[in-house]
mmCIF file of C-alpha atoms in Angstrom:
data_model
loop_
_atom_site.group_PDB
_atom_site.id
_atom_site.type_symbol
_atom_site.label_atom_id
_atom_site.label_comp_id
_atom_site.label_asym_id
_atom_site.label_seq_id
_atom_site.Cartn_x
_atom_site.Cartn_y
_atom_site.Cartn_z
ATOM 1 C CA UNK A 17 -4.362 -10.117 4.669
ATOM 2 C CA UNK A 18 -1.287 -9.840 6.760
ATOM 3 C CA UNK A 19 -1.312 -8.610 10.245
ATOM 4 C CA UNK A 20 -4.760 -7.115 10.527
ATOM 5 C CA UNK A 21 -4.012 -3.456 10.958
ATOM 6 C CA UNK A 22 -7.657 -2.847 11.704
ATOM 7 C CA UNK A 23 -7.453 -5.105 14.743
ATOM 8 C CA UNK A 24 -3.986 -4.236 15.965
ATOM 9 C CA UNK A 25 -2.719 -1.273 17.945
ATOM 10 C CA UNK A 26 0.332 -1.225 15.706
ATOM 11 C CA UNK A 27 -0.892 -0.211 12.232
ATOM 12 C CA UNK A 28 2.568 -0.569 10.736
ATOM 13 C CA UNK A 29 2.482 -4.325 11.174
ATOM 14 C CA UNK A 30 1.997 -6.632 8.231
ATOM 15 C CA UNK A 31 -1.098 -7.349 6.182
ATOM 16 C CA UNK A 32 -0.928 -11.121 6.656
ATOM 17 C CA UNK A 33 -0.877 -11.698 10.402
ATOM 18 C CA UNK A 34 -2.696 -10.277 13.387
ATOM 19 C CA UNK A 35 0.086 -11.092 15.830
ATOM 20 C CA UNK A 36 3.147 -8.855 15.692
ATOM 21 C CA UNK A 37 5.284 -11.320 17.638
ATOM 22 C CA UNK A 38 4.646 -13.988 15.035
ATOM 23 C CA UNK A 39 6.520 -12.086 12.370
ATOM 24 C CA UNK A 40 9.890 -13.495 11.397
ATOM 25 C CA UNK A 41 13.029 -11.433 11.625
ATOM 26 C CA UNK A 42 12.977 -11.073 7.866
ATOM 27 C CA UNK A 43 9.638 -9.267 7.946
ATOM 28 C CA UNK A 44 10.979 -5.949 9.160
ATOM 29 C CA UNK A 45 9.341 -3.945 6.429
ATOM 30 C CA UNK A 46 6.218 -2.210 7.670
ATOM 31 C CA UNK A 47 3.133 -1.090 5.800
ATOM 32 C CA UNK A 48 3.387 2.292 7.374
ATOM 33 C CA UNK A 49 7.166 2.665 7.216
ATOM 34 C CA UNK A 50 9.437 4.270 4.711
ATOM 35 C CA UNK A 51 8.568 6.897 2.167
ATOM 36 C CA UNK A 52 6.374 4.710 -0.020
ATOM 37 C CA UNK A 53 8.478 5.720 -3.004
ATOM 38 C CA UNK A 54 10.216 2.485 -3.778
ATOM 39 C CA UNK A 55 9.272 0.585 -6.884
ATOM 40 C CA UNK A 56 8.070 -2.953 -6.516
ATOM 41 C CA UNK A 57 10.413 -5.310 -8.350
ATOM 42 C CA UNK A 58 8.775 -8.238 -10.134
ATOM 43 C CA UNK A 59 9.866 -11.409 -8.439
ATOM 44 C CA UNK A 60 11.052 -14.590 -9.999
ATOM 45 C CA UNK A 61 8.902 -17.677 -9.503
ATOM 46 C CA UNK A 62 9.177 -18.917 -5.963
ATOM 47 C CA UNK A 63 11.963 -21.398 -5.389
ATOM 48 C CA UNK A 64 9.681 -23.475 -3.171
ATOM 49 C CA UNK A 65 7.032 -23.789 -5.838
ATOM 50 C CA UNK A 66 7.715 -27.359 -6.813
ATOM 51 C CA UNK A 67 8.620 -28.561 -3.348
ATOM 52 C CA UNK A 68 6.556 -29.274 -0.299
ATOM 53 C CA UNK A 69 4.322 -26.539 1.035
ATOM 54 C CA UNK A 70 4.873 -25.110 4.522
ATOM 55 C CA UNK A 71 2.528 -27.668 6.075
ATOM 56 C CA UNK A 72 4.326 -30.593 4.388
ATOM 57 C CA UNK A 73 1.695 -31.415 1.742
ATOM 58 C CA UNK A 74 2.022 -31.464 -2.028
ATOM 59 C CA UNK A 75 -0.509 -30.334 -4.646
ATOM 60 C CA UNK A 76 -1.969 -33.125 -6.774
ATOM 61 C CA UNK A 77 -0.725 -33.695 -10.330
ATOM 62 C CA UNK A 78 -4.238 -34.370 -11.642
ATOM 63 C CA UNK A 79 -5.211 -31.867 -14.354
ATOM 64 C CA UNK A 80 -8.688 -30.963 -15.515
ATOM 65 C CA UNK A 81 -9.200 -28.568 -18.425
ATOM 66 C CA UNK A 82 -11.425 -25.585 -17.650
ATOM 67 C CA UNK A 83 -12.245 -22.551 -19.794
ATOM 68 C CA UNK A 84 -10.620 -19.206 -19.137
ATOM 69 C CA UNK A 85 -13.015 -17.262 -16.955
ATOM 70 C CA UNK A 86 -11.252 -13.999 -16.158
ATOM 71 C CA UNK A 87 -11.904 -11.039 -18.407
ATOM 72 C CA UNK A 88 -10.187 -8.542 -16.118
ATOM 73 C CA UNK A 89 -6.716 -9.867 -16.899
ATOM 74 C CA UNK A 90 -7.359 -11.156 -20.423
ATOM 75 C CA UNK A 91 -5.350 -8.444 -22.160
ATOM 76 C CA UNK A 92 -2.576 -8.377 -19.567
ATOM 77 C CA UNK A 93 -2.221 -12.153 -19.550
ATOM 78 C CA UNK A 94 -1.549 -12.570 -23.263
ATOM 79 C CA UNK A 95 2.194 -12.615 -22.638
ATOM 80 C CA UNK A 96 2.031 -14.230 -19.228
ATOM 81 C CA UNK A 97 2.533 -17.939 -18.411
ATOM 82 C CA UNK A 98 -0.362 -20.124 -17.454
ATOM 83 C CA UNK A 99 -3.925 -20.481 -18.726
ATOM 84 C CA UNK A 100 -3.798 -23.922 -20.291
ATOM 85 C CA UNK A 101 -4.371 -26.882 -18.007
ATOM 86 C CA UNK A 102 -5.963 -24.927 -15.159
ATOM 87 C CA UNK A 103 -7.100 -27.496 -12.614
ATOM 88 C CA UNK A 104 -10.034 -26.874 -10.314
ATOM 89 C CA UNK A 105 -8.932 -29.886 -8.275
ATOM 90 C CA UNK A 106 -5.502 -28.389 -7.673
ATOM 91 C CA UNK A 107 -7.058 -25.070 -6.679
ATOM 92 C CA UNK A 108 -9.299 -26.812 -4.141
ATOM 93 C CA UNK A 109 -6.396 -28.849 -2.792
ATOM 94 C CA UNK A 110 -4.227 -25.733 -2.534
ATOM 95 C CA UNK A 111 -6.964 -24.019 -0.546
ATOM 96 C CA UNK A 112 -7.202 -27.002 1.805
ATOM 97 C CA UNK A 113 -3.465 -26.779 2.490
ATOM 98 C CA UNK A 114 -4.009 -23.490 4.300
ATOM 99 C CA UNK A 115 -7.624 -23.465 5.466
ATOM 100 C CA UNK A 116 -8.556 -23.314 9.115
ATOM 101 C CA UNK A 117 -9.501 -26.569 10.854
ATOM 102 C CA UNK A 118 -12.751 -25.135 12.183
ATOM 103 C CA UNK A 119 -13.808 -22.592 9.567
ATOM 104 C CA UNK A 120 -13.992 -23.077 5.795
ATOM 105 C CA UNK A 121 -11.603 -20.200 5.160
ATOM 106 C CA UNK A 122 -7.924 -19.319 5.263
ATOM 107 C CA UNK A 123 -7.357 -17.347 8.451
ATOM 108 C CA UNK A 124 -4.378 -15.748 10.190
ATOM 109 C CA UNK A 125 -2.139 -18.812 10.605
ATOM 110 C CA UNK A 126 -2.914 -20.166 7.153
ATOM 111 C CA UNK A 127 -2.315 -16.742 5.613
ATOM 112 C CA UNK A 128 1.143 -16.597 7.146
ATOM 113 C CA UNK A 129 2.002 -20.027 5.733
ATOM 114 C CA UNK A 130 0.568 -18.998 2.365
ATOM 115 C CA UNK A 131 2.835 -15.926 2.232
ATOM 116 C CA UNK A 132 5.851 -17.966 3.279
ATOM 117 C CA UNK A 133 5.240 -20.446 0.456
ATOM 118 C CA UNK A 134 4.794 -17.569 -2.005
ATOM 119 C CA UNK A 135 8.122 -16.113 -0.812
ATOM 120 C CA UNK A 136 6.504 -12.723 -0.162
ATOM 121 C CA UNK A 137 6.529 -10.407 2.821
ATOM 122 C CA UNK A 138 2.957 -10.080 4.092
ATOM 123 C CA UNK A 139 3.541 -6.327 4.439
ATOM 124 C CA UNK A 140 4.375 -5.654 0.810
ATOM 125 C CA UNK A 141 2.392 -4.266 -2.080
ATOM 126 C CA UNK A 142 2.154 -7.596 -3.930
ATOM 127 C CA UNK A 143 0.060 -9.060 -1.135
ATOM 128 C CA UNK A 144 -2.377 -6.161 -1.374
ATOM 129 C CA UNK A 145 -2.624 -6.647 -5.144
ATOM 130 C CA UNK A 146 -3.261 -10.368 -4.677
ATOM 131 C CA UNK A 147 -6.043 -9.614 -2.179
ATOM 132 C CA UNK A 148 -7.498 -7.192 -4.735
ATOM 133 C CA UNK A 149 -7.444 -9.836 -7.456
ATOM 134 C CA UNK A 150 -9.096 -12.274 -5.051
ATOM 135 C CA UNK A 151 -11.601 -9.557 -4.058
ATOM 136 C CA UNK A 152 -11.044 -10.388 -0.404
ATOM 137 C CA UNK A 153 -13.623 -8.742 1.824
ATOM 138 C CA UNK A 154 -11.586 -8.889 5.021
ATOM 139 C CA UNK A 155 -7.948 -8.665 6.061
ATOM 140 C CA UNK A 156 -6.411 -11.899 7.346
ATOM 141 C CA UNK A 157 -9.010 -14.014 5.571
ATOM 142 C CA UNK A 158 -9.731 -15.748 2.256
ATOM 143 C CA UNK A 159 -13.033 -17.560 2.018
ATOM 144 C CA UNK A 160 -13.148 -20.657 -0.176
ATOM 145 C CA UNK A 161 -15.090 -18.735 -2.823
ATOM 146 C CA UNK A 162 -12.641 -15.805 -2.805
ATOM 147 C CA UNK A 163 -9.654 -18.127 -3.117
ATOM 148 C CA UNK A 164 -11.113 -20.308 -5.861
ATOM 149 C CA UNK A 165 -12.523 -17.443 -7.908
ATOM 150 C CA UNK A 166 -9.306 -15.466 -7.384
ATOM 151 C CA UNK A 167 -7.132 -18.288 -8.671
ATOM 152 C CA UNK A 168 -9.419 -18.647 -11.679
ATOM 153 C CA UNK A 169 -9.215 -14.896 -12.295
ATOM 154 C CA UNK A 170 -5.402 -14.890 -12.406
ATOM 155 C CA UNK A 171 -5.295 -18.301 -14.138
ATOM 156 C CA UNK A 172 -3.160 -20.058 -11.525
ATOM 157 C CA UNK A 173 -3.696 -23.320 -9.669
ATOM 158 C CA UNK A 174 -0.419 -23.693 -7.777
ATOM 159 C CA UNK A 175 2.066 -21.760 -5.672
ATOM 160 C CA UNK A 176 4.384 -21.614 -8.673
ATOM 161 C CA UNK A 177 1.565 -20.356 -10.858
ATOM 162 C CA UNK A 178 0.626 -17.567 -8.435
ATOM 163 C CA UNK A 179 4.288 -16.530 -8.090
ATOM 164 C CA UNK A 180 4.640 -16.320 -11.863
ATOM 165 C CA UNK A 181 1.587 -14.067 -12.035
ATOM 166 C CA UNK A 182 2.919 -11.337 -9.766
ATOM 167 C CA UNK A 183 4.685 -9.361 -12.540
ATOM 168 C CA UNK A 184 1.472 -9.389 -14.590
ATOM 169 C CA UNK A 185 -0.642 -8.363 -11.622
ATOM 170 C CA UNK A 186 1.696 -5.472 -10.783
ATOM 171 C CA UNK A 187 1.585 -4.316 -14.394
ATOM 172 C CA UNK A 188 -2.186 -4.638 -14.407
ATOM 173 C CA UNK A 189 -2.432 -2.456 -11.287
ATOM 174 C CA UNK A 190 -0.651 0.399 -13.070
ATOM 175 C CA UNK A 191 -3.521 1.024 -15.481
ATOM 176 C CA UNK A 192 -5.454 4.179 -14.628
ATOM 177 C CA UNK A 193 -8.850 2.542 -14.192
ATOM 178 C CA UNK A 194 -7.405 -0.566 -12.545
ATOM 179 C CA UNK A 195 -5.451 1.513 -10.043
ATOM 180 C CA UNK A 196 -8.572 3.510 -9.235
ATOM 181 C CA UNK A 197 -10.350 0.220 -8.529
ATOM 182 C CA UNK A 198 -7.440 -1.032 -6.406
ATOM 183 C CA UNK A 199 -7.330 2.272 -4.539
ATOM 184 C CA UNK A 200 -11.027 2.140 -3.636
ATOM 185 C CA UNK A 201 -10.749 -1.548 -2.768
ATOM 186 C CA UNK A 202 -7.971 -0.722 -0.287
ATOM 187 C CA UNK A 203 -10.277 1.496 1.770
ATOM 188 C CA UNK A 204 -12.929 -1.216 2.088
ATOM 189 C CA UNK A 205 -10.244 -3.820 2.744
ATOM 190 C CA UNK A 206 -8.941 -1.786 5.679
ATOM 191 C CA UNK A 207 -12.289 -1.589 7.460
ATOM 192 C CA UNK A 208 -13.192 -3.953 10.266
ATOM 193 C CA UNK A 209 -16.401 -5.467 8.949
ATOM 194 C CA UNK A 210 -17.099 -7.315 12.204
ATOM 195 C CA UNK A 211 -17.206 -4.030 14.102
ATOM 196 C CA UNK A 212 -19.196 -2.286 11.390
ATOM 197 C CA UNK A 213 -16.569 0.388 10.750
ATOM 198 C CA UNK A 214 -17.440 3.072 8.219
ATOM 199 C CA UNK A 215 -14.211 5.064 8.414
ATOM 200 C CA UNK A 216 -10.541 4.139 8.680
ATOM 201 C CA UNK A 217 -8.625 4.861 11.842
ATOM 202 C CA UNK A 218 -6.117 7.621 11.155
ATOM 203 C CA UNK A 219 -3.027 5.446 11.775
ATOM 204 C CA UNK A 220 -4.366 2.686 9.539
ATOM 205 C CA UNK A 221 -5.216 5.135 6.774
ATOM 206 C CA UNK A 222 -1.647 6.481 6.863
ATOM 207 C CA UNK A 223 -0.246 2.951 6.572
ATOM 208 C CA UNK A 224 -2.568 2.007 3.705
ATOM 209 C CA UNK A 225 -1.895 5.233 1.802
ATOM 210 C CA UNK A 226 1.821 4.487 1.888
ATOM 211 C CA UNK A 227 1.162 0.944 0.729
ATOM 212 C CA UNK A 228 -1.276 1.570 -2.117
ATOM 213 C CA UNK A 229 0.960 4.269 -3.660
ATOM 214 C CA UNK A 230 4.011 1.987 -3.689
ATOM 215 C CA UNK A 231 4.411 1.906 -7.476
ATOM 216 C CA UNK A 232 3.651 5.560 -8.180
ATOM 217 C CA UNK A 233 4.078 7.942 -5.268
ATOM 218 C CA UNK A 234 2.535 11.440 -5.596
ATOM 219 C CA UNK A 235 4.886 14.297 -4.678
ATOM 220 C CA UNK A 236 2.466 15.599 -2.082
ATOM 221 C CA UNK A 237 1.962 12.247 -0.325
ATOM 222 C CA UNK A 238 4.663 12.616 2.338
ATOM 223 C CA UNK A 239 3.475 16.102 3.281
ATOM 224 C CA UNK A 240 -0.121 14.861 3.509
ATOM 225 C CA UNK A 241 0.875 11.980 5.756
ATOM 226 C CA UNK A 242 3.006 14.284 7.916
ATOM 227 C CA UNK A 243 -0.039 16.511 8.281
ATOM 228 C CA UNK A 244 -2.190 13.577 9.347
ATOM 229 C CA UNK A 245 0.482 12.358 11.768
ATOM 230 C CA UNK A 246 0.746 15.796 13.374
ATOM 231 C CA UNK A 247 -3.075 15.926 13.295
ATOM 232 C CA UNK A 248 -3.676 19.636 13.869
ATOM 233 C CA UNK A 249 -7.369 19.111 13.100
ATOM 234 C CA UNK A 250 -7.785 16.473 15.786
ATOM 235 C CA UNK A 251 -9.357 14.000 13.351
ATOM 236 C CA UNK A 252 -9.887 10.408 14.482
ATOM 237 C CA UNK A 253 -10.891 8.716 11.244
ATOM 238 C CA UNK A 254 -10.779 9.005 7.463
ATOM 239 C CA UNK A 255 -14.119 8.785 5.679
ATOM 240 C CA UNK A 256 -14.648 7.019 2.367
ATOM 241 C CA UNK A 257 -15.274 10.389 0.670
ATOM 242 C CA UNK A 258 -11.991 11.832 1.958
ATOM 243 C CA UNK A 259 -10.118 8.688 0.903
ATOM 244 C CA UNK A 260 -11.582 8.719 -2.608
ATOM 245 C CA UNK A 261 -11.143 12.464 -3.075
ATOM 246 C CA UNK A 262 -7.467 12.334 -2.134
ATOM 247 C CA UNK A 263 -6.746 10.381 -5.321
ATOM 248 C CA UNK A 264 -8.433 13.173 -7.313
ATOM 249 C CA UNK A 265 -6.437 15.695 -5.292
ATOM 250 C CA UNK A 266 -3.118 14.096 -6.260
ATOM 251 C CA UNK A 267 -4.137 14.024 -9.926
ATOM 252 C CA UNK A 268 -5.419 17.600 -10.252
ATOM 253 C CA UNK A 269 -3.551 19.737 -7.704
ATOM 254 C CA UNK A 270 0.091 20.505 -8.394
ATOM 255 C CA UNK A 271 2.778 19.936 -5.765
ATOM 256 C CA UNK A 272 3.046 23.703 -5.199
ATOM 257 C CA UNK A 273 -0.699 23.795 -4.378
ATOM 258 C CA UNK A 274 -1.053 26.989 -6.420
ATOM 259 C CA UNK A 275 -4.137 25.744 -8.287
ATOM 260 C CA UNK A 276 -6.008 24.694 -5.143
ATOM 261 C CA UNK A 277 -9.238 26.592 -4.514
ATOM 262 C CA UNK A 278 -11.354 26.442 -1.396
ATOM 263 C CA UNK A 279 -14.362 27.290 -3.558
ATOM 264 C CA UNK A 280 -14.231 23.847 -5.142
ATOM 265 C CA UNK A 281 -15.992 20.899 -3.512
ATOM 266 C CA UNK A 282 -13.012 19.516 -1.587
ATOM 267 C CA UNK A 283 -13.450 18.007 1.894
ATOM 268 C CA UNK A 284 -12.799 20.566 4.627
ATOM 269 C CA UNK A 285 -9.816 18.494 5.773
ATOM 270 C CA UNK A 286 -8.073 19.401 2.505
ATOM 271 C CA UNK A 287 -8.594 23.118 3.213
ATOM 272 C CA UNK A 288 -6.904 22.655 6.573
ATOM 273 C CA UNK A 289 -4.065 20.678 4.986
ATOM 274 C CA UNK A 290 -3.359 23.334 2.349
ATOM 275 C CA UNK A 291 -3.297 26.078 5.002
ATOM 276 C CA UNK A 292 -1.004 23.953 7.181
ATOM 277 C CA UNK A 293 1.351 23.155 4.299
ATOM 278 C CA UNK A 294 1.572 26.738 2.990
ATOM 279 C CA UNK A 295 2.287 27.977 6.517
ATOM 280 C CA UNK A 296 4.946 25.286 6.946
ATOM 281 C CA UNK A 297 6.604 26.317 3.686
ATOM 282 C CA UNK A 298 6.505 29.985 4.714
ATOM 283 C CA UNK A 299 8.245 29.225 8.011
ATOM 284 C CA UNK A 300 10.740 27.007 6.221
ATOM 285 C CA UNK A 301 11.563 29.848 3.830
ATOM 286 C CA UNK A 302 11.984 32.338 6.667
ATOM 287 C CA UNK A 303 14.286 29.980 8.531
ATOM 288 C CA UNK A 304 16.356 29.442 5.392
ATOM 289 C CA UNK A 305 16.679 33.209 4.925
ATOM 290 C CA UNK A 306 17.760 33.717 8.538
ATOM 291 C CA UNK A 307 20.314 30.929 8.209
ATOM 292 C CA UNK A 308 21.655 32.528 5.034
ATOM 293 C CA UNK A 309 21.992 35.921 6.743
ATOM 294 C CA UNK A 310 23.739 34.354 9.731
ATOM 295 C CA UNK A 311 26.154 32.633 7.405
ATOM 296 C CA UNK A 312 26.850 35.940 5.706
ATOM 297 C CA UNK A 313 27.608 37.629 9.019
ATOM 298 C CA UNK A 314 29.979 34.826 9.967
ATOM 299 C CA UNK A 315 31.800 35.214 6.679
ATOM 300 C CA UNK A 316 32.156 38.965 7.206
ATOM 301 C CA UNK A 317 33.503 38.529 10.737
ATOM 302 C CA UNK A 318 36.031 35.977 9.512
ATOM 303 C CA UNK A 319 37.228 38.305 6.762
ATOM 304 C CA UNK A 320 37.475 41.487 8.870
ATOM 305 C CA UNK A 321 40.730 40.564 10.722
ATOM 306 C CA UNK A 322 42.402 39.932 7.392
ATOM 307 C CA UNK A 323 41.172 43.263 6.097
ATOM 308 C CA UNK A 324 42.441 45.089 9.188
ATOM 309 C CA UNK A 325 45.839 43.408 8.848
ATOM 310 C CA UNK A 326 46.164 44.394 5.221
ATOM 311 C CA UNK A 327 45.213 47.987 6.032
ATOM 312 C CA UNK A 328 47.827 48.077 8.801
ATOM 313 C CA UNK A 329 50.539 46.676 6.562
ATOM 314 C CA UNK A 330 49.665 49.163 3.853
ATOM 315 C CA UNK A 331 49.919 52.154 6.159
#
C-alpha cells in the first residue's frame, strides 16, 4: 500500500501511493524518516465514518448476518467493538467505492482515497498492519478477495468499523508470534512481484525496517541502518535470510555486541556490521578522550595567570 517504495526512486515516500507529488501537505511523515522509536497511538474512530466517502458514495444500510470467520483475532477481539451484524453486502459495496474502473482491484488512486477516508497517513505503521491483516500480496493494491477476506478477518464492514479496529490490530501485532509473522510479511510485501524480485533494494529495506519496528525499536536498529546507509560492504540488496536473521539478531545479541560470535551461523553482512560498529565506538571513545584532555589543558591555561598573580602578591 501507499506509495510503492519498490517502484519509486524515493523509498521514503508513503506506502499508499506511487506518485510522490500526489501526497498532500499533511503527509510529510516518511517511511524511512525519523528514528523509528515513536509509539503508535491508537486512533479514535474516524470522524468521516458516518458521512460520505471520498468519492461521494455511501455504504448501504442493509445488514446480513454472517458467522465469525477469523480465528487469528478471536482472542484479541473479545473486548473490541464489532462482530455482530457483519454484512457481506456492505463489504462488497465498500470495495466498489475504491476499486479501479478497469481492474477488479483497489489500485493506487483508490488506495489514496481509502486512506483519506480512514483518516490515516499512508506512510504510517497502521497501514502496514492493515495490509498484513488483509494479507495483501502487493503494495498499492488490494484484490477483491484480499479486501473481502481481510474485512471478515478483522470483523469490519465499514470505514467506521475498520477505524475502530486499529487499536486491536496494533495490540495484536505486539504478540511475539504475531510480530514475527508481520515482520516476515513485510519483506514479501516490499518485493516487486511483477519484476520477480527476490531481495529488497537497500534503500527500501532501510525504510521498511524503520516502519516495522515502530512499536518496539531495538537499541541497535539505528546503528544497523547507519551502517547500511554508509554501505561499506557495497551491498545492493537485502536477502530474505538476512532480513529474517536480523530479527533474531536483535533478540539475542545485546546492544554492546559483547556476546556476538563470528563462529555462529550469522550472515557475513552481520560480521562486517559488528566490525564496523566496534571500530566506530573505538574511534568515538578516542575522540572523547582527546576532547577531555584538550578541555583539561584549557582549564590549566586559564588558571595559570591567577596562580602567577597570587604568587607575585605573596612575595
